[in-house]
Amino acid sequence: MGEVRELREAARILKDARSVLVLTGAGISAESGVPTFRGPEGLWRNHRPEELATPEAFARDPRLVWEWYEWRRRLVEACDPNPAHHALARAAMTRPGMRILTQNVDGLHDRAAREEAERLRPDAEQAAAATPLELHGSVLRARCTSCQERVPLTEPLDTSHRDTLPRCDGCRALLRPDVVWFGEALDPAILDEAFHLAEEADLCLVIGTSAVVQPTASLPRVTQSNGGRVIEINPEPTPLTMTADLSLRATAVEAVPGIVAAPRGGAEA
Ligand code: OAD
């Protein structure tokens, strides 16, 4: 099947689906300039996760961990959502039954949703539908290591000394990045919702993830075992490619805007 035909087929499946779970990974933000984790220039090529992204690393050297997350926060703050983030935000706002679930911690789905909300002026329900579920947290927030209070990070942090690291306004305990580290459990409420959405979905649209980190990687299988379909968009094959109903070898920006632009029940793609 040629590429254009595959894109049309994907648009048709999406248009016919009543409920759609969009599952994204680092690849959707690659064309915004955010590095992925496992690619040739990926973060895990040059950094050891166990030194930077584990509770043990933070207990050992919170300053080093904060320095790394500050570097990543500055990096994503300098990037903008790309046409794939925007197209998904618009689609989630304008067609009922679509939710975006992301493994990304870069806040770009959320920014795209806020920017689209400025343009489209959705009602509260539509705006909520475009707000992504963030499975792995966000580098744009911190969380208290004691009382668990979450705070947005808006100003630069001084990570030069342990004494200057951010502290909770309420209880004065050390703050930590509000991200899920290796060895930590995902938020059970978000995980429950993710599995529920995967079960209910007629279509799981998987964009830009290597599909190797569990339990997220099993969500497309949940959709399929409940009778739904899976479409993958990724320039490289992944472990999901063999079982996906349709796998498009394309980047997110090449494929997503065209596929999601067709409104549900609208004109033929
Ligand atoms: P990975 O870096 O493992 O995979 C990124 C995927 O995006 C790869 O399959 C690429 O082929 C694909 N890709 C690259 N450029 C693309 C583009 N322009 N359009 C579409 N796809 C593209 O990132 P994730 O799968 O998101 O967890 O990684 C999952 C988790 O592992 C991350 O959330 C992170 C990491 O360890 C934590 O930090 C907890």
XYZ file of C-alpha atoms and ligand atoms in Angstrom:
308
model
C 0.000 0.000 0.000
C 1.486 3.350 -1.017
C 2.120 6.095 1.505
C -0.726 8.388 0.405
C -3.151 5.490 0.441
C -2.034 4.562 3.952
C -2.558 8.131 5.133
C -6.055 8.097 3.649
C -6.794 4.749 5.239
C -5.625 6.073 8.620
C -7.810 9.193 8.213
C -10.788 7.004 7.345
C -10.318 4.717 10.359
C -9.981 7.751 12.607
C -13.053 9.410 11.150
C -15.148 6.302 11.756
C -13.933 5.778 15.322
C -16.241 6.799 18.161
C -13.585 6.859 20.846
C -9.910 7.429 20.225
C -6.952 7.151 22.548
C -3.910 9.049 21.278
C -0.737 7.759 22.902
C 2.382 9.845 22.351
C 6.082 9.585 23.118
C 9.202 11.659 22.652
C 9.042 11.376 18.854
C 6.074 13.744 18.609
C 8.226 16.522 20.066
C 11.338 15.699 18.027
C 10.336 18.159 15.286
C 9.942 20.842 17.974
C 13.624 20.334 18.850
C 13.189 18.251 22.021
C 15.642 15.321 22.104
C 14.216 11.781 22.273
C 15.594 9.193 24.733
C 16.766 6.257 22.622
C 17.581 7.711 19.174
C 21.125 8.433 17.874
C 21.126 11.814 19.699
C 18.893 10.499 22.487
C 19.260 11.589 26.103
C 20.023 8.045 27.280
C 22.972 7.846 24.846
C 24.906 10.483 26.777
C 23.405 10.277 30.264
C 22.983 7.361 32.602
C 19.381 7.171 33.839
C 20.477 5.664 37.149
C 22.596 8.779 37.875
C 19.870 11.285 37.016
C 16.403 9.778 36.968
C 16.005 7.553 40.031
C 14.996 8.262 43.657
C 18.430 6.947 44.692
C 20.177 9.483 42.450
C 18.145 12.299 44.020
C 18.886 11.086 47.564
C 22.590 10.884 46.704
C 22.983 14.170 44.833
C 19.821 16.334 44.588
C 21.849 19.232 43.200
C 23.053 17.222 40.179
C 19.535 15.920 39.510
C 18.020 19.413 39.762
C 20.749 20.784 37.472
C 19.835 18.209 34.816
C 16.100 18.857 35.069
C 16.692 22.638 34.956
C 18.677 22.109 31.761
C 15.792 20.088 30.312
C 13.228 22.665 31.448
C 15.144 25.506 29.776
C 15.435 23.383 26.647
C 11.686 22.673 26.394
C 10.767 26.246 27.302
C 12.751 27.353 24.243
C 10.749 24.966 22.006
C 7.256 25.429 20.599
C 4.488 22.919 19.979
C 4.599 21.739 16.364
C 1.723 21.200 13.874
C 1.196 17.635 15.189
C 0.619 18.871 18.775
C -1.714 21.576 17.460
C -3.693 19.266 15.187
C -4.270 16.821 18.048
C -5.321 19.587 20.441
C -7.799 20.927 17.878
C -9.161 17.469 17.164
C -9.579 16.644 20.865
C -11.463 19.921 21.320
C -13.717 19.639 18.323
C -14.606 15.957 18.058
C -16.066 14.109 21.051
C -14.395 10.944 22.302
C -10.712 11.705 21.797
C -8.170 11.860 24.636
C -4.418 12.458 24.527
C -2.206 10.387 26.808
C 1.463 11.278 26.767
C 4.668 9.865 28.201
C 6.309 13.231 27.545
C 7.284 15.597 30.322
C 7.805 18.609 28.039
C 4.369 20.243 28.445
C 4.024 20.762 24.672
C 0.622 19.044 24.357
C -0.635 21.281 27.135
C 0.775 24.414 25.499
C -0.790 23.474 22.169
C -4.137 22.946 23.943
C -3.933 26.362 25.614
C -2.962 28.057 22.347
C -5.827 26.361 20.474
C -8.223 27.302 23.280
C -7.294 30.970 22.737
C -8.298 30.596 19.095
C -11.295 28.290 19.314
C -12.802 29.460 22.640
C -14.059 25.965 23.562
C -16.505 25.334 26.399
C -15.128 23.815 29.614
C -15.849 20.229 28.542
C -14.119 20.624 25.172
C -11.124 22.336 26.796
C -10.846 19.510 29.337
C -10.901 16.915 26.543
C -7.811 18.512 24.979
C -5.893 18.629 28.258
C -3.390 15.770 28.031
C -3.050 13.044 30.629
C 0.638 13.153 31.583
C 1.771 9.675 32.564
C 5.330 10.631 33.463
C 4.675 14.081 34.976
C 6.184 17.348 33.788
C 9.558 19.075 34.010
C 7.586 22.321 34.318
C 6.424 21.400 37.841
C 8.024 20.500 41.177
C 6.597 18.396 43.985
C 7.328 18.483 47.722
C 9.283 15.445 48.924
C 7.313 15.598 52.186
C 3.750 16.953 51.792
C 3.571 16.154 48.002
C 2.241 19.665 47.190
C 2.796 20.441 43.486
C 4.045 23.822 42.260
C 4.530 25.197 38.744
C 8.101 26.196 37.916
C 8.156 29.568 36.220
C 11.418 31.225 37.319
C 14.990 29.937 36.830
C 16.233 27.918 39.826
C 19.643 28.320 41.428
C 21.086 24.812 41.327
C 24.640 25.854 42.180
C 24.525 24.592 45.800
C 22.479 22.168 47.799
C 21.369 25.087 50.033
C 19.861 27.026 47.131
C 17.658 24.178 45.853
C 13.911 24.916 45.883
C 11.918 24.235 49.054
C 8.212 23.843 49.769
C 6.511 27.096 50.804
C 4.327 25.170 53.249
C 6.582 22.684 55.038
C 10.068 23.799 53.910
C 11.036 20.279 52.775
C 13.069 19.917 49.582
C 11.137 20.039 46.315
C 11.856 17.497 43.576
C 11.015 17.507 39.856
C 7.401 16.328 39.376
C 8.368 13.484 37.073
C 8.204 9.714 37.393
C 11.660 8.200 37.836
C 12.885 4.700 37.067
C 11.829 2.394 39.869
C 8.809 4.552 40.768
C 5.163 3.678 40.239
C 3.017 5.724 37.890
C 0.176 7.718 39.444
C -2.486 5.005 39.981
C -5.377 7.341 39.101
C -3.808 8.283 35.741
C -2.860 4.682 35.057
C -6.412 3.477 35.781
C -7.798 6.106 33.452
C -5.248 5.144 30.781
C -6.287 1.472 30.877
C -9.961 2.422 30.931
C -9.494 4.657 27.863
C -7.515 1.901 26.097
C -10.301 -0.612 26.778
C -13.006 1.740 25.525
C -11.142 2.947 22.447
C -12.147 1.925 18.937
C -8.776 3.254 17.920
C -5.448 3.672 19.677
C -3.295 6.101 17.673
C 0.322 5.629 18.756
C 2.701 8.423 17.785
C 6.462 8.683 18.265
C 7.150 6.141 20.967
C 9.647 3.272 20.916
C 6.901 1.275 22.687
C 9.319 -0.436 25.064
C 8.522 1.157 28.441
C 5.842 -0.711 30.371
C 3.061 -0.583 31.340
C 2.335 2.074 28.706
C 3.591 -0.113 25.871
C 0.825 -2.632 26.583
C -2.033 -0.129 26.125
C -2.404 -0.686 22.335
C -2.775 -4.437 23.003
C -5.557 -3.669 25.466
C -7.402 -1.764 22.741
C -6.933 -4.604 20.268
C -8.012 -7.300 22.689
C -11.245 -5.334 23.188
C -11.907 -5.215 19.456
C -10.356 -1.827 18.676
C -7.665 -0.977 16.141
C -4.137 0.370 16.410
C -2.432 2.816 14.065
C 1.229 3.615 14.579
C 3.037 6.693 13.285
C 6.806 6.435 13.527
C 9.630 6.875 11.002
C 11.210 3.686 12.402
C 9.687 0.269 13.061
C 9.075 -0.601 16.721
C 7.961 -3.711 18.630
C 4.399 -2.525 17.946
C 4.811 -2.457 14.161
C 4.097 -6.154 13.604
C 0.823 -6.129 15.531
C -0.502 -2.676 14.586
C -3.410 -2.681 12.130
C -1.663 0.076 10.211
C 1.881 1.332 10.686
C 2.928 4.517 8.903
C 6.633 5.178 8.288
C 6.364 8.951 8.625
C 7.210 11.667 11.100
C 4.532 13.125 13.342
C 4.458 16.435 11.475
C 4.271 14.673 8.099
C 1.366 12.445 9.079
C -0.661 13.705 12.017
C -2.149 17.012 10.746
C -3.497 15.381 7.575
C -4.918 12.362 9.370
C -6.719 14.215 12.134
C -7.898 17.176 10.041
C -10.885 15.290 8.584
C -13.785 15.982 10.964
C -15.815 13.035 12.209
C -18.615 12.372 9.799
C -17.141 14.998 7.438
C -15.937 14.795 3.850
C -13.983 11.799 2.524
C -10.209 12.039 3.143
P 12.098 7.006 22.833
O 13.272 7.918 22.708
O 12.342 5.655 23.427
O 11.455 6.762 21.400
C 11.167 7.833 20.538
C 10.485 7.269 19.294
O 10.132 8.356 18.473
C 11.355 6.333 18.465
O 10.627 5.151 18.153
C 11.642 7.142 17.190
O 11.742 6.317 16.024
C 10.423 8.025 17.126
N 10.614 9.293 16.409
C 11.753 10.004 16.235
N 11.505 11.132 15.532
C 10.176 11.128 15.262
C 9.291 12.036 14.585
N 9.749 13.156 14.039
N 7.980 11.714 14.517
C 7.513 10.577 15.068
N 8.296 9.686 15.719
C 9.594 9.964 15.828
O 10.963 7.813 23.622
P 9.666 7.243 24.354
O 9.110 6.073 23.648
O 8.784 8.420 24.585
O 10.515 7.828 30.624
O 10.270 6.780 25.733
C 9.395 6.314 26.730
C 9.935 6.698 28.082
O 11.274 6.208 28.215
C 10.067 8.197 28.318
O 8.859 8.781 28.725
C 11.106 8.265 29.380
C 12.082 7.268 28.837
O 12.928 6.663 29.752
C 10.894 8.406 31.783
O 11.748 9.265 31.829
C 10.154 7.886 32.959
